[in-house]
PDB file of C-alpha atoms and ligand atoms in Angstrom:
ATOM      1  CA  UNK A   2     112.295   2.196-112.170  1.00  0.00           C
ATOM      2  CA  UNK A   3     112.200   1.597-108.522  1.00  0.00           C
ATOM      3  CA  UNK A   4     111.063   4.655-106.343  1.00  0.00           C
ATOM      4  CA  UNK A   5     113.865   6.045-104.162  1.00  0.00           C
ATOM      5  CA  UNK A   6     113.073   6.681-100.542  1.00  0.00           C
ATOM      6  CA  UNK A   7     115.741   8.573 -98.421  1.00  0.00           C
ATOM      7  CA  UNK A   8     115.368   7.870 -94.728  1.00  0.00           C
ATOM      8  CA  UNK A   9     116.947  10.760 -92.444  1.00  0.00           C
ATOM      9  CA  UNK A  10     116.903   9.229 -88.957  1.00  0.00           C
ATOM     10  CA  UNK A  11     119.566   8.898 -86.254  1.00  0.00           C
ATOM     11  CA  UNK A  12     118.085   5.900 -84.633  1.00  0.00           C
ATOM     12  CA  UNK A  13     119.922   3.336 -86.650  1.00  0.00           C
ATOM     13  CA  UNK A  14     117.709   0.346 -85.478  1.00  0.00           C
ATOM     14  CA  UNK A  15     114.375   2.227 -86.649  1.00  0.00           C
ATOM     15  CA  UNK A  16     115.959   3.379 -89.753  1.00  0.00           C
ATOM     16  CA  UNK A  17     117.133  -0.314 -90.553  1.00  0.00           C
ATOM     17  CA  UNK A  18     113.606  -1.781 -89.776  1.00  0.00           C
ATOM     18  CA  UNK A  19     111.912   0.759 -92.134  1.00  0.00           C
ATOM     19  CA  UNK A  20     114.535   0.162 -94.678  1.00  0.00           C
ATOM     20  CA  UNK A  21     113.825  -3.652 -94.473  1.00  0.00           C
ATOM     21  CA  UNK A  22     110.145  -3.050 -94.938  1.00  0.00           C
ATOM     22  CA  UNK A  23     110.468  -0.720 -97.801  1.00  0.00           C
ATOM     23  CA  UNK A  24     112.768  -3.100 -99.657  1.00  0.00           C
ATOM     24  CA  UNK A  25     110.286  -5.932 -99.507  1.00  0.00           C
ATOM     25  CA  UNK A  26     108.070  -3.552-101.689  1.00  0.00           C
ATOM     26  CA  UNK A  27     110.902  -2.955-104.064  1.00  0.00           C
ATOM     27  CA  UNK A  28     111.654   0.529-103.027  1.00  0.00           C
ATOM     28  CA  UNK A  29     115.485   1.698-103.306  1.00  0.00           C
ATOM     29  CA  UNK A  30     116.234   2.927-100.028  1.00  0.00           C
ATOM     30  CA  UNK A  31     119.173   5.091 -98.680  1.00  0.00           C
ATOM     31  CA  UNK A  32     119.743   5.928 -95.061  1.00  0.00           C
ATOM     32  CA  UNK A  33     121.244   9.078 -93.555  1.00  0.00           C
ATOM     33  CA  UNK A  34     121.918   8.818 -89.746  1.00  0.00           C
ATOM     34  CA  UNK A  35     123.124  12.641 -89.238  1.00  0.00           C
ATOM     35  CA  UNK A  36     121.432  15.778 -89.797  1.00  0.00           C
ATOM     36  CA  UNK A  37     124.526  17.547 -90.931  1.00  0.00           C
ATOM     37  CA  UNK A  38     124.966  15.014 -93.912  1.00  0.00           C
ATOM     38  CA  UNK A  39     121.394  14.875 -94.936  1.00  0.00           C
ATOM     39  CA  UNK A  40     121.329  17.792 -97.545  1.00  0.00           C
ATOM     40  CA  UNK A  41     124.598  16.292 -99.386  1.00  0.00           C
ATOM     41  CA  UNK A  42     123.132  12.897 -99.487  1.00  0.00           C
ATOM     42  CA  UNK A  43     119.773  14.434-100.625  1.00  0.00           C
ATOM     43  CA  UNK A  44     121.371  15.834-103.436  1.00  0.00           C
ATOM     44  CA  UNK A  45     123.383  12.722-104.271  1.00  0.00           C
ATOM     45  CA  UNK A  46     120.334  10.210-104.152  1.00  0.00           C
ATOM     46  CA  UNK A  47     117.526  12.573-105.694  1.00  0.00           C
ATOM     47  CA  UNK A  48     114.876  10.592-103.757  1.00  0.00           C
ATOM     48  CA  UNK A  49     111.185  10.377-104.906  1.00  0.00           C
ATOM     49  CA  UNK A  50     110.426  10.776-101.212  1.00  0.00           C
ATOM     50  CA  UNK A  51     111.901  11.716 -97.770  1.00  0.00           C
ATOM     51  CA  UNK A  52     111.185  10.223 -94.319  1.00  0.00           C
ATOM     52  CA  UNK A  53     112.465  12.685 -91.923  1.00  0.00           C
ATOM     53  CA  UNK A  54     113.211  12.476 -88.164  1.00  0.00           C
ATOM     54  CA  UNK A  55     112.959  15.919 -86.471  1.00  0.00           C
ATOM     55  CA  UNK A  56     115.461  15.512 -83.528  1.00  0.00           C
ATOM     56  CA  UNK A  57     118.817  14.813 -85.237  1.00  0.00           C
ATOM     57  CA  UNK A  58     122.421  15.620 -84.392  1.00  0.00           C
ATOM     58  CA  UNK A  59     123.965  18.434 -86.171  1.00  0.00           C
ATOM     59  CA  UNK A  60     121.080  20.293 -88.109  1.00  0.00           C
ATOM     60  CA  UNK A  61     117.443  19.665 -86.762  1.00  0.00           C
ATOM     61  CA  UNK A  62     114.794  18.066 -89.016  1.00  0.00           C
ATOM     62  CA  UNK A  63     112.842  21.345 -89.435  1.00  0.00           C
ATOM     63  CA  UNK A  64     115.955  23.177 -90.800  1.00  0.00           C
ATOM     64  CA  UNK A  65     116.437  20.265 -93.342  1.00  0.00           C
ATOM     65  CA  UNK A  66     113.008  20.384 -94.359  1.00  0.00           C
ATOM     66  CA  UNK A  67     113.273  23.997 -94.978  1.00  0.00           C
ATOM     67  CA  UNK A  68     116.432  23.691 -96.996  1.00  0.00           C
ATOM     68  CA  UNK A  69     114.559  20.961 -99.044  1.00  0.00           C
ATOM     69  CA  UNK A  70     111.559  23.048 -99.705  1.00  0.00           C
ATOM     70  CA  UNK A  71     113.704  25.752-101.266  1.00  0.00           C
ATOM     71  CA  UNK A  72     114.726  23.250-104.134  1.00  0.00           C
ATOM     72  CA  UNK A  73     111.935  20.597-104.342  1.00  0.00           C
ATOM     73  CA  UNK A  74     108.234  19.942-103.913  1.00  0.00           C
ATOM     74  CA  UNK A  75     108.665  15.999-103.395  1.00  0.00           C
ATOM     75  CA  UNK A  76     106.865  14.467-100.661  1.00  0.00           C
ATOM     76  CA  UNK A  77     108.250  14.479 -96.983  1.00  0.00           C
ATOM     77  CA  UNK A  78     106.850  12.587 -94.427  1.00  0.00           C
ATOM     78  CA  UNK A  79     108.069  13.652 -90.827  1.00  0.00           C
ATOM     79  CA  UNK A  80     108.617  10.650 -88.392  1.00  0.00           C
ATOM     80  CA  UNK A  81     109.176  12.161 -85.016  1.00  0.00           C
ATOM     81  CA  UNK A  82     108.857  11.604 -81.330  1.00  0.00           C
ATOM     82  CA  UNK A  83     107.915  15.124 -80.743  1.00  0.00           C
ATOM     83  CA  UNK A  84     104.091  14.978 -80.629  1.00  0.00           C
ATOM     84  CA  UNK A  85     102.882  18.276 -79.447  1.00  0.00           C
ATOM     85  CA  UNK A  86     100.579  20.155 -81.641  1.00  0.00           C
ATOM     86  CA  UNK A  87     103.083  22.824 -81.977  1.00  0.00           C
ATOM     87  CA  UNK A  88     105.624  20.602 -83.638  1.00  0.00           C
ATOM     88  CA  UNK A  89     103.161  18.901 -85.989  1.00  0.00           C
ATOM     89  CA  UNK A  90     101.714  22.172 -87.258  1.00  0.00           C
ATOM     90  CA  UNK A  91     105.176  23.740 -87.666  1.00  0.00           C
ATOM     91  CA  UNK A  92     106.334  20.808 -89.808  1.00  0.00           C
ATOM     92  CA  UNK A  93     103.109  20.976 -91.896  1.00  0.00           C
ATOM     93  CA  UNK A  94     103.607  24.680 -92.299  1.00  0.00           C
ATOM     94  CA  UNK A  95     107.164  24.277 -93.313  1.00  0.00           C
ATOM     95  CA  UNK A  96     105.914  21.919 -96.073  1.00  0.00           C
ATOM     96  CA  UNK A  97     105.729  18.419 -94.825  1.00  0.00           C
ATOM     97  CA  UNK A  98     103.001  16.354 -96.549  1.00  0.00           C
ATOM     98  CA  UNK A  99     102.309  13.936 -93.518  1.00  0.00           C
ATOM     99  CA  UNK A 100     103.424  13.401 -90.021  1.00  0.00           C
ATOM    100  CA  UNK A 101     103.849  10.265 -88.063  1.00  0.00           C
ATOM    101  CA  UNK A 102     104.485  10.401 -84.337  1.00  0.00           C
ATOM    102  CA  UNK A 103     106.675   7.549 -82.777  1.00  0.00           C
ATOM    103  CA  UNK A 104     106.006   4.673 -81.991  1.00  0.00           C
ATOM    104  CA  UNK A 105     104.074   3.985 -85.205  1.00  0.00           C
ATOM    105  CA  UNK A 106     103.417   0.894 -87.246  1.00  0.00           C
ATOM    106  CA  UNK A 107     106.047   0.299 -89.951  1.00  0.00           C
ATOM    107  CA  UNK A 108     103.080  -1.100 -92.114  1.00  0.00           C
ATOM    108  CA  UNK A 109     101.238   2.084 -91.761  1.00  0.00           C
ATOM    109  CA  UNK A 110     104.324   4.147 -92.601  1.00  0.00           C
ATOM    110  CA  UNK A 111     104.667   2.006 -95.857  1.00  0.00           C
ATOM    111  CA  UNK A 112     101.186   2.572 -96.647  1.00  0.00           C
ATOM    112  CA  UNK A 113     101.659   6.154 -96.376  1.00  0.00           C
ATOM    113  CA  UNK A 114     104.595   6.155 -98.467  1.00  0.00           C
ATOM    114  CA  UNK A 115     102.813   4.392-101.320  1.00  0.00           C
ATOM    115  CA  UNK A 116      99.953   6.846-100.789  1.00  0.00           C
ATOM    116  CA  UNK A 117     101.968   9.793-101.211  1.00  0.00           C
ATOM    117  CA  UNK A 118     103.739   8.468-104.278  1.00  0.00           C
ATOM    118  CA  UNK A 119     100.665   7.391-105.813  1.00  0.00           C
ATOM    119  CA  UNK A 120      99.143  10.655-105.754  1.00  0.00           C
ATOM    120  CA  UNK A 121     101.989  12.277-107.192  1.00  0.00           C
ATOM    121  CA  UNK A 122     102.032   9.796-110.151  1.00  0.00           C
ATOM    122  CA  UNK A 123      98.114  10.035-110.723  1.00  0.00           C
ATOM    123  CA  UNK A 124      98.129  13.897-110.855  1.00  0.00           C
ATOM    124  CA  UNK A 125     101.353  13.966-113.148  1.00  0.00           C
ATOM    125  CA  UNK A 126     100.020  11.675-115.687  1.00  0.00           C
ATOM    126  CA  UNK A 127      96.906  13.724-116.640  1.00  0.00           C
ATOM    127  CA  UNK A 128      96.680  14.107-120.268  1.00  0.00           C
ATOM    128  CA  UNK A 129      96.966  17.800-121.576  1.00  0.00           C
ATOM    129  CA  UNK A 130      93.068  19.134-122.456  1.00  0.00           C
ATOM    130  CA  UNK A 131      91.129  22.248-122.359  1.00  0.00           C
ATOM    131  CA  UNK A 132      90.980  21.960-118.618  1.00  0.00           C
ATOM    132  CA  UNK A 133      94.659  21.625-118.195  1.00  0.00           C
ATOM    133  CA  UNK A 134      95.075  25.216-117.148  1.00  0.00           C
ATOM    134  CA  UNK A 135      92.762  26.949-114.654  1.00  0.00           C
ATOM    135  CA  UNK A 136      92.819  30.747-114.411  1.00  0.00           C
ATOM    136  CA  UNK A 137      91.059  32.954-111.764  1.00  0.00           C
ATOM    137  CA  UNK A 138      91.732  36.435-110.709  1.00  0.00           C
ATOM    138  CA  UNK A 139      95.450  36.793-111.498  1.00  0.00           C
ATOM    139  CA  UNK A 140      96.272  33.194-110.973  1.00  0.00           C
ATOM    140  CA  UNK A 141      97.003  30.543-113.145  1.00  0.00           C
ATOM    141  CA  UNK A 142      97.284  26.803-112.305  1.00  0.00           C
ATOM    142  CA  UNK A 143      98.646  24.443-114.673  1.00  0.00           C
ATOM    143  CA  UNK A 144      97.700  20.815-114.195  1.00  0.00           C
ATOM    144  CA  UNK A 145     100.236  19.205-116.221  1.00  0.00           C
ATOM    145  CA  UNK A 146     103.483  21.234-115.266  1.00  0.00           C
ATOM    146  CA  UNK A 147     102.098  21.553-111.750  1.00  0.00           C
ATOM    147  CA  UNK A 148     102.980  25.370-112.039  1.00  0.00           C
ATOM    148  CA  UNK A 149     101.182  27.886-110.087  1.00  0.00           C
ATOM    149  CA  UNK A 150     101.657  31.605-111.092  1.00  0.00           C
ATOM    150  CA  UNK A 151     100.242  34.730-109.564  1.00  0.00           C
ATOM    151  CA  UNK A 152     100.688  37.738-111.564  1.00  0.00           C
ATOM    152  CA  UNK A 153     103.038  35.642-113.986  1.00  0.00           C
ATOM    153  CA  UNK A 154     105.277  34.956-110.852  1.00  0.00           C
ATOM    154  CA  UNK A 155     105.639  31.186-110.173  1.00  0.00           C
ATOM    155  CA  UNK A 156     104.699  30.279-106.605  1.00  0.00           C
ATOM    156  CA  UNK A 157     106.298  27.262-105.023  1.00  0.00           C
ATOM    157  CA  UNK A 158     103.502  24.881-103.941  1.00  0.00           C
ATOM    158  CA  UNK A 159     104.300  21.578-102.050  1.00  0.00           C
ATOM    159  CA  UNK A 160     102.761  18.261-103.657  1.00  0.00           C
ATOM    160  CA  UNK A 161      99.706  18.083-101.395  1.00  0.00           C
ATOM    161  CA  UNK A 162      99.083  21.916-101.474  1.00  0.00           C
ATOM    162  CA  UNK A 163      98.964  21.668-105.218  1.00  0.00           C
ATOM    163  CA  UNK A 164      96.736  18.440-105.363  1.00  0.00           C
ATOM    164  CA  UNK A 165      94.253  20.008-102.947  1.00  0.00           C
ATOM    165  CA  UNK A 166      94.189  23.245-105.145  1.00  0.00           C
ATOM    166  CA  UNK A 167      93.760  21.296-108.176  1.00  0.00           C
ATOM    167  CA  UNK A 168      91.132  18.968-106.688  1.00  0.00           C
ATOM    168  CA  UNK A 169      89.128  22.133-105.681  1.00  0.00           C
ATOM    169  CA  UNK A 170      89.370  23.773-109.148  1.00  0.00           C
ATOM    170  CA  UNK A 171      88.273  20.586-110.972  1.00  0.00           C
ATOM    171  CA  UNK A 172      85.105  20.566-108.584  1.00  0.00           C
ATOM    172  CA  UNK A 173      84.192  24.188-108.233  1.00  0.00           C
ATOM    173  CA  UNK A 174      81.100  25.054-106.172  1.00  0.00           C
ATOM    174  CA  UNK A 175      81.057  21.742-104.572  1.00  0.00           C
ATOM    175  CA  UNK A 176      81.484  21.430-100.899  1.00  0.00           C
ATOM    176  CA  UNK A 177      83.814  19.012 -99.432  1.00  0.00           C
ATOM    177  CA  UNK A 178      84.337  17.996 -95.843  1.00  0.00           C
ATOM    178  CA  UNK A 179      87.897  17.906 -94.530  1.00  0.00           C
ATOM    179  CA  UNK A 180      87.530  14.111 -94.235  1.00  0.00           C
ATOM    180  CA  UNK A 181      86.664  13.973 -97.966  1.00  0.00           C
ATOM    181  CA  UNK A 182      89.587  16.202 -99.088  1.00  0.00           C
ATOM    182  CA  UNK A 183      91.914  14.088 -97.016  1.00  0.00           C
ATOM    183  CA  UNK A 184      90.723  10.977 -98.782  1.00  0.00           C
ATOM    184  CA  UNK A 185      90.912  12.356-102.233  1.00  0.00           C
ATOM    185  CA  UNK A 186      94.356  13.943-101.686  1.00  0.00           C
ATOM    186  CA  UNK A 187      96.074  11.613 -99.418  1.00  0.00           C
ATOM    187  CA  UNK A 188      94.399   8.433-100.767  1.00  0.00           C
ATOM    188  CA  UNK A 189      93.539   6.538 -97.724  1.00  0.00           C
ATOM    189  CA  UNK A 190      90.861   6.739 -95.048  1.00  0.00           C
ATOM    190  CA  UNK A 191      91.962   5.425 -91.838  1.00  0.00           C
ATOM    191  CA  UNK A 192      95.016   7.333 -90.686  1.00  0.00           C
ATOM    192  CA  UNK A 193      93.806  10.767 -91.355  1.00  0.00           C
ATOM    193  CA  UNK A 194      94.633  13.889 -89.120  1.00  0.00           C
ATOM    194  CA  UNK A 195      92.409  16.125 -90.286  1.00  0.00           C
ATOM    195  CA  UNK A 196      94.138  19.375 -89.097  1.00  0.00           C
ATOM    196  CA  UNK A 197      96.496  18.568 -92.026  1.00  0.00           C
ATOM    197  CA  UNK A 198      93.757  19.571 -94.243  1.00  0.00           C
ATOM    198  CA  UNK A 199      93.015  22.897 -92.400  1.00  0.00           C
ATOM    199  CA  UNK A 200      96.658  23.902 -92.563  1.00  0.00           C
ATOM    200  CA  UNK A 201      97.031  23.020 -96.080  1.00  0.00           C
ATOM    201  CA  UNK A 202      94.125  25.249 -97.098  1.00  0.00           C
ATOM    202  CA  UNK A 203      95.467  27.991 -95.013  1.00  0.00           C
ATOM    203  CA  UNK A 204      98.679  27.631 -96.852  1.00  0.00           C
ATOM    204  CA  UNK A 205      97.053  27.928-100.228  1.00  0.00           C
ATOM    205  CA  UNK A 206      95.114  30.995 -99.225  1.00  0.00           C
ATOM    206  CA  UNK A 207      98.274  32.693 -98.085  1.00  0.00           C
ATOM    207  CA  UNK A 208     100.253  31.793-101.069  1.00  0.00           C
ATOM    208  CA  UNK A 209      97.675  32.814-103.497  1.00  0.00           C
ATOM    209  CA  UNK A 210      96.943  35.921-101.193  1.00  0.00           C
ATOM    210  CA  UNK A 211      93.326  35.146-101.975  1.00  0.00           C
ATOM    211  CA  UNK A 212      91.160  34.181 -98.981  1.00  0.00           C
ATOM    212  CA  UNK A 213      88.095  33.847-100.854  1.00  0.00           C
ATOM    213  CA  UNK A 214      89.499  31.542-103.381  1.00  0.00           C
ATOM    214  CA  UNK A 215      88.655  28.552-101.114  1.00  0.00           C
ATOM    215  CA  UNK A 216      85.867  29.523 -98.691  1.00  0.00           C
ATOM    216  CA  UNK A 217      84.974  27.874 -95.469  1.00  0.00           C
ATOM    217  CA  UNK A 218      81.462  26.513 -95.419  1.00  0.00           C
ATOM    218  CA  UNK A 219      80.797  26.556 -91.721  1.00  0.00           C
ATOM    219  CA  UNK A 220      80.462  23.189 -90.104  1.00  0.00           C
ATOM    220  CA  UNK A 221      80.500  21.479 -93.317  1.00  0.00           C
ATOM    221  CA  UNK A 222      83.981  22.019 -95.058  1.00  0.00           C
ATOM    222  CA  UNK A 223      85.356  23.916 -98.062  1.00  0.00           C
ATOM    223  CA  UNK A 224      84.402  25.108-101.567  1.00  0.00           C
ATOM    224  CA  UNK A 225      85.958  26.659-104.314  1.00  0.00           C
ATOM    225  CA  UNK A 226      83.990  29.809-105.540  1.00  0.00           C
ATOM    226  CA  UNK A 227      84.430  29.443-109.229  1.00  0.00           C
ATOM    227  CA  UNK A 228      81.441  31.657-109.915  1.00  0.00           C
ATOM    228  CA  UNK A 229      82.474  34.607-107.803  1.00  0.00           C
ATOM    229  CA  UNK A 230      86.119  34.942-109.198  1.00  0.00           C
TER     230      UNK A 230
HETATM  231 CA1   CA B   6     116.158  11.408 -83.601  1.00  0.00          CA
END
């Protein structure tokens, strides 16, 4: 079945161009040109991935992202003309998986869409085995169901937060640079904004309320401290 992309973007020309490129790669594409209709269309379309503009008439993109995250962990790529660091970080903190600043290359956007969906597919196809569940402290991470629980209570993780956590758990006591984590989890090399990794790690620590589960190795990167927990 073709993967469904929902483009939430009020610049109709740009939305149409993105749609045309995605269709060439056999994506099923829906477009929503207004913020106020976005959530209705999201419910109707049930997309596999969302491309989200931030400045929209009606409701802002960040509001839409917040609402999407209350019900889904699907990949969301922000496409925005806002390029201040604040906006970028705010988007990632609210649970966006990637961020592109206009004007951008449509080919690059398509590559990122594919990378996001590839990572989701790869990680959900893992077979159940002895290592399908990781436990440390009061946390349980299920690789197959992609559910994270702390003290038996489920915690919502975005796709990339989960992928990073799972990658770290699968490689305990090894140090990875931000670049390496980006390549492993986002799946491509040349477009990386490494702050994305930093923010995702911060979110994982906050959500688990465990600062030391992933430790910062100064000037090198990050390590999951399997032995200490
Ligand atoms: Ca706009």
